[in-house]
């Protein structure tokens, strides 16, 4: 009983540390090193991924060191087939991938971003029709094109995606495209 209580306290502290890290990240403040160490240690010592761990990873990939993010993403996707038929599993895995791809773009790792966008398009979206994730995949490809490869073609692609996002009433993607174009 003591072991379970201590374990649950650790999990709650881990969640609190994660929340604080994400808040600091959102406010563009320095991350607390102790809390970051707690979260990275948790993932580093994880031997069996659960759906809860995948959700937790999706939420925390922005605060993880980039090299650790890449390693953990590879590990997280190994369990994809195990949870393939669980409720909402495709959405959770798609969220893991798109959040990680966003970090890859920030780190200008376009080859790896393209690899995982292909994984998203072929493995997840090929099996299940998750429209918002399909739109996100197209958006990220257009964003890479616009920012780093061909500004003119990228802008055209972003405008097309913006029109689709507005038609589908996906305000988050539409707002992000508008910010990027400005």
mmCIF file of C-alpha atoms in Angstrom:
data_model
loop_
_atom_site.group_PDB
_atom_site.id
_atom_site.type_symbol
_atom_site.label_atom_id
_atom_site.label_comp_id
_atom_site.label_asym_id
_atom_site.label_seq_id
_atom_site.Cartn_x
_atom_site.Cartn_y
_atom_site.Cartn_z
ATOM 1 C CA UNK A 1 0.000 0.000 0.000
ATOM 2 C CA UNK A 2 2.839 2.389 0.845
ATOM 3 C CA UNK A 3 4.495 1.618 -2.459
ATOM 4 C CA UNK A 4 1.290 2.406 -4.371
ATOM 5 C CA UNK A 5 0.782 5.649 -2.476
ATOM 6 C CA UNK A 6 4.338 6.747 -3.123
ATOM 7 C CA UNK A 7 3.989 5.761 -6.750
ATOM 8 C CA UNK A 8 0.810 7.779 -7.212
ATOM 9 C CA UNK A 9 2.398 10.771 -5.495
ATOM 10 C CA UNK A 10 5.316 10.549 -7.910
ATOM 11 C CA UNK A 11 2.947 10.407 -10.880
ATOM 12 C CA UNK A 12 1.052 13.455 -9.634
ATOM 13 C CA UNK A 13 4.323 15.343 -9.115
ATOM 14 C CA UNK A 14 5.395 14.303 -12.606
ATOM 15 C CA UNK A 15 2.154 15.664 -14.055
ATOM 16 C CA UNK A 16 2.582 18.892 -12.105
ATOM 17 C CA UNK A 17 6.182 19.233 -13.313
ATOM 18 C CA UNK A 18 4.990 18.648 -16.872
ATOM 19 C CA UNK A 19 2.300 21.313 -16.523
ATOM 20 C CA UNK A 20 4.814 23.835 -15.180
ATOM 21 C CA UNK A 21 7.271 23.065 -17.972
ATOM 22 C CA UNK A 22 4.598 23.520 -20.615
ATOM 23 C CA UNK A 23 3.504 26.781 -19.030
ATOM 24 C CA UNK A 24 7.107 28.050 -19.008
ATOM 25 C CA UNK A 25 7.532 26.931 -22.619
ATOM 26 C CA UNK A 26 4.357 28.718 -23.669
ATOM 27 C CA UNK A 27 5.486 31.894 -21.879
ATOM 28 C CA UNK A 28 8.960 31.546 -23.440
ATOM 29 C CA UNK A 29 10.640 31.330 -20.033
ATOM 30 C CA UNK A 30 13.603 29.188 -19.027
ATOM 31 C CA UNK A 31 12.578 25.659 -18.145
ATOM 32 C CA UNK A 32 13.053 24.446 -14.583
ATOM 33 C CA UNK A 33 15.984 22.015 -14.808
ATOM 34 C CA UNK A 34 14.820 19.805 -11.944
ATOM 35 C CA UNK A 35 11.346 19.401 -13.376
ATOM 36 C CA UNK A 36 12.761 18.806 -16.855
ATOM 37 C CA UNK A 37 15.068 16.151 -15.398
ATOM 38 C CA UNK A 38 12.081 14.477 -13.751
ATOM 39 C CA UNK A 39 10.154 14.310 -17.026
ATOM 40 C CA UNK A 40 13.143 13.189 -19.116
ATOM 41 C CA UNK A 41 14.033 10.532 -16.537
ATOM 42 C CA UNK A 42 10.493 9.219 -16.635
ATOM 43 C CA UNK A 43 10.606 8.767 -20.394
ATOM 44 C CA UNK A 44 14.178 7.481 -20.416
ATOM 45 C CA UNK A 45 13.334 4.739 -17.933
ATOM 46 C CA UNK A 46 10.049 3.780 -19.565
ATOM 47 C CA UNK A 47 10.179 0.132 -20.583
ATOM 48 C CA UNK A 48 6.578 -0.478 -21.670
ATOM 49 C CA UNK A 49 4.569 2.288 -23.322
ATOM 50 C CA UNK A 50 0.872 2.590 -22.551
ATOM 51 C CA UNK A 51 -1.724 4.812 -24.203
ATOM 52 C CA UNK A 52 -1.396 7.167 -21.230
ATOM 53 C CA UNK A 53 2.357 7.377 -21.863
ATOM 54 C CA UNK A 54 1.732 8.192 -25.518
ATOM 55 C CA UNK A 55 -0.620 11.012 -24.508
ATOM 56 C CA UNK A 56 1.890 12.254 -21.955
ATOM 57 C CA UNK A 57 4.641 12.207 -24.577
ATOM 58 C CA UNK A 58 2.461 14.073 -27.080
ATOM 59 C CA UNK A 59 1.929 16.804 -24.509
ATOM 60 C CA UNK A 60 5.577 17.029 -23.474
ATOM 61 C CA UNK A 61 7.538 16.700 -26.691
ATOM 62 C CA UNK A 62 8.004 20.482 -26.913
ATOM 63 C CA UNK A 63 9.983 20.650 -23.676
ATOM 64 C CA UNK A 64 12.162 17.587 -24.211
ATOM 65 C CA UNK A 65 15.714 17.900 -25.498
ATOM 66 C CA UNK A 66 15.584 17.351 -29.255
ATOM 67 C CA UNK A 67 17.850 14.274 -29.361
ATOM 68 C CA UNK A 68 15.765 12.614 -26.657
ATOM 69 C CA UNK A 69 12.584 13.534 -28.539
ATOM 70 C CA UNK A 70 13.832 11.700 -31.640
ATOM 71 C CA UNK A 71 14.736 8.582 -29.649
ATOM 72 C CA UNK A 72 11.473 8.565 -27.752
ATOM 73 C CA UNK A 73 9.405 9.080 -30.889
ATOM 74 C CA UNK A 74 10.975 5.995 -32.449
ATOM 75 C CA UNK A 75 10.200 4.019 -29.284
ATOM 76 C CA UNK A 76 6.657 5.370 -29.029
ATOM 77 C CA UNK A 77 5.833 4.424 -32.607
ATOM 78 C CA UNK A 78 7.008 0.850 -32.061
ATOM 79 C CA UNK A 79 3.889 0.289 -29.960
ATOM 80 C CA UNK A 80 1.563 1.741 -32.592
ATOM 81 C CA UNK A 81 0.493 -1.658 -33.902
ATOM 82 C CA UNK A 82 -0.176 -2.952 -30.386
ATOM 83 C CA UNK A 83 -2.713 -0.197 -29.708
ATOM 84 C CA UNK A 84 -3.962 0.152 -33.271
ATOM 85 C CA UNK A 85 -7.541 -0.821 -32.441
ATOM 86 C CA UNK A 86 -7.943 0.935 -29.098
ATOM 87 C CA UNK A 87 -10.440 3.780 -28.954
ATOM 88 C CA UNK A 88 -8.869 7.066 -30.114
ATOM 89 C CA UNK A 89 -5.463 5.422 -30.562
ATOM 90 C CA UNK A 90 -5.035 6.786 -34.094
ATOM 91 C CA UNK A 91 -5.723 10.321 -32.901
ATOM 92 C CA UNK A 92 -3.244 9.948 -30.038
ATOM 93 C CA UNK A 93 -0.497 8.573 -32.273
ATOM 94 C CA UNK A 94 -1.237 11.222 -34.903
ATOM 95 C CA UNK A 95 -0.911 13.879 -32.195
ATOM 96 C CA UNK A 96 2.429 12.406 -31.121
ATOM 97 C CA UNK A 97 3.649 12.587 -34.717
ATOM 98 C CA UNK A 98 2.418 16.098 -35.545
ATOM 99 C CA UNK A 99 3.741 17.588 -32.310
ATOM 100 C CA UNK A 100 7.095 15.908 -32.928
ATOM 101 C CA UNK A 101 7.140 17.110 -36.539
ATOM 102 C CA UNK A 102 6.516 20.637 -35.306
ATOM 103 C CA UNK A 103 9.638 20.294 -33.118
ATOM 104 C CA UNK A 104 11.586 18.910 -36.094
ATOM 105 C CA UNK A 105 10.635 21.922 -38.186
ATOM 106 C CA UNK A 106 11.720 24.238 -35.370
ATOM 107 C CA UNK A 107 15.062 22.388 -35.337
ATOM 108 C CA UNK A 108 15.207 22.541 -39.155
ATOM 109 C CA UNK A 109 15.396 18.749 -39.402
ATOM 110 C CA UNK A 110 13.365 18.571 -42.613
ATOM 111 C CA UNK A 111 14.460 15.110 -43.688
ATOM 112 C CA UNK A 112 13.219 13.587 -40.457
ATOM 113 C CA UNK A 113 10.059 15.742 -40.513
ATOM 114 C CA UNK A 114 9.324 14.498 -44.026
ATOM 115 C CA UNK A 115 9.899 10.888 -42.928
ATOM 116 C CA UNK A 116 7.393 11.188 -40.095
ATOM 117 C CA UNK A 117 4.884 13.078 -42.235
ATOM 118 C CA UNK A 118 5.090 10.133 -44.662
ATOM 119 C CA UNK A 119 4.511 7.788 -41.703
ATOM 120 C CA UNK A 120 1.512 9.898 -40.699
ATOM 121 C CA UNK A 121 0.092 9.987 -44.216
ATOM 122 C CA UNK A 122 0.695 6.323 -45.075
ATOM 123 C CA UNK A 123 0.368 4.402 -41.814
ATOM 124 C CA UNK A 124 -2.122 6.377 -39.782
ATOM 125 C CA UNK A 125 -4.103 8.496 -42.210
ATOM 126 C CA UNK A 126 -4.014 5.815 -44.873
ATOM 127 C CA UNK A 127 -5.950 3.532 -42.547
ATOM 128 C CA UNK A 128 -8.221 6.066 -40.869
ATOM 129 C CA UNK A 129 -9.720 9.246 -42.198
ATOM 130 C CA UNK A 130 -8.710 11.861 -39.659
ATOM 131 C CA UNK A 131 -9.408 15.020 -41.625
ATOM 132 C CA UNK A 132 -7.824 17.530 -39.251
ATOM 133 C CA UNK A 133 -4.583 15.534 -39.178
ATOM 134 C CA UNK A 134 -4.559 15.310 -42.964
ATOM 135 C CA UNK A 135 -4.862 19.073 -43.049
ATOM 136 C CA UNK A 136 -2.063 19.415 -40.481
ATOM 137 C CA UNK A 137 0.178 17.140 -42.553
ATOM 138 C CA UNK A 138 -0.395 19.296 -45.626
ATOM 139 C CA UNK A 139 0.145 22.444 -43.571
ATOM 140 C CA UNK A 140 3.515 21.240 -42.239
ATOM 141 C CA UNK A 141 4.708 20.291 -45.721
ATOM 142 C CA UNK A 142 3.662 23.716 -47.032
ATOM 143 C CA UNK A 143 5.287 25.425 -44.041
ATOM 144 C CA UNK A 144 8.619 23.735 -44.759
ATOM 145 C CA UNK A 145 8.307 24.670 -48.423
ATOM 146 C CA UNK A 146 7.441 28.287 -47.579
ATOM 147 C CA UNK A 147 10.066 28.885 -44.900
ATOM 148 C CA UNK A 148 13.028 26.958 -46.205
ATOM 149 C CA UNK A 149 12.730 25.783 -49.818
ATOM 150 C CA UNK A 150 10.578 27.874 -52.173
ATOM 151 C CA UNK A 151 8.756 30.849 -50.653
ATOM 152 C CA UNK A 152 6.490 31.428 -53.678
ATOM 153 C CA UNK A 153 5.316 27.820 -54.030
ATOM 154 C CA UNK A 154 5.024 27.503 -50.268
ATOM 155 C CA UNK A 155 2.844 30.613 -50.086
ATOM 156 C CA UNK A 156 0.545 29.245 -52.787
ATOM 157 C CA UNK A 157 0.250 25.943 -50.928
ATOM 158 C CA UNK A 158 -0.431 27.727 -47.628
ATOM 159 C CA UNK A 159 -3.173 29.836 -49.224
ATOM 160 C CA UNK A 160 -4.870 26.698 -50.578
ATOM 161 C CA UNK A 161 -4.685 25.068 -47.151
ATOM 162 C CA UNK A 162 -5.991 28.256 -45.532
ATOM 163 C CA UNK A 163 -9.033 28.149 -47.814
ATOM 164 C CA UNK A 164 -9.669 24.517 -46.860
ATOM 165 C CA UNK A 165 -9.183 25.252 -43.154
ATOM 166 C CA UNK A 166 -11.650 28.127 -43.314
ATOM 167 C CA UNK A 167 -14.145 26.013 -45.266
ATOM 168 C CA UNK A 168 -13.853 23.262 -42.629
ATOM 169 C CA UNK A 169 -14.037 25.880 -39.884
ATOM 170 C CA UNK A 170 -10.655 24.812 -38.496
ATOM 171 C CA UNK A 171 -9.742 28.126 -36.934
ATOM 172 C CA UNK A 172 -6.517 26.915 -35.265
ATOM 173 C CA UNK A 173 -4.850 25.984 -38.538
ATOM 174 C CA UNK A 174 -6.294 29.031 -40.313
ATOM 175 C CA UNK A 175 -4.944 31.375 -37.621
ATOM 176 C CA UNK A 176 -1.525 29.743 -37.687
ATOM 177 C CA UNK A 177 -1.321 30.078 -41.476
ATOM 178 C CA UNK A 178 -2.350 33.740 -41.275
ATOM 179 C CA UNK A 179 0.367 34.408 -38.678
ATOM 180 C CA UNK A 180 2.935 32.626 -40.804
ATOM 181 C CA UNK A 181 1.998 34.556 -43.942
ATOM 182 C CA UNK A 182 2.199 37.863 -42.100
#
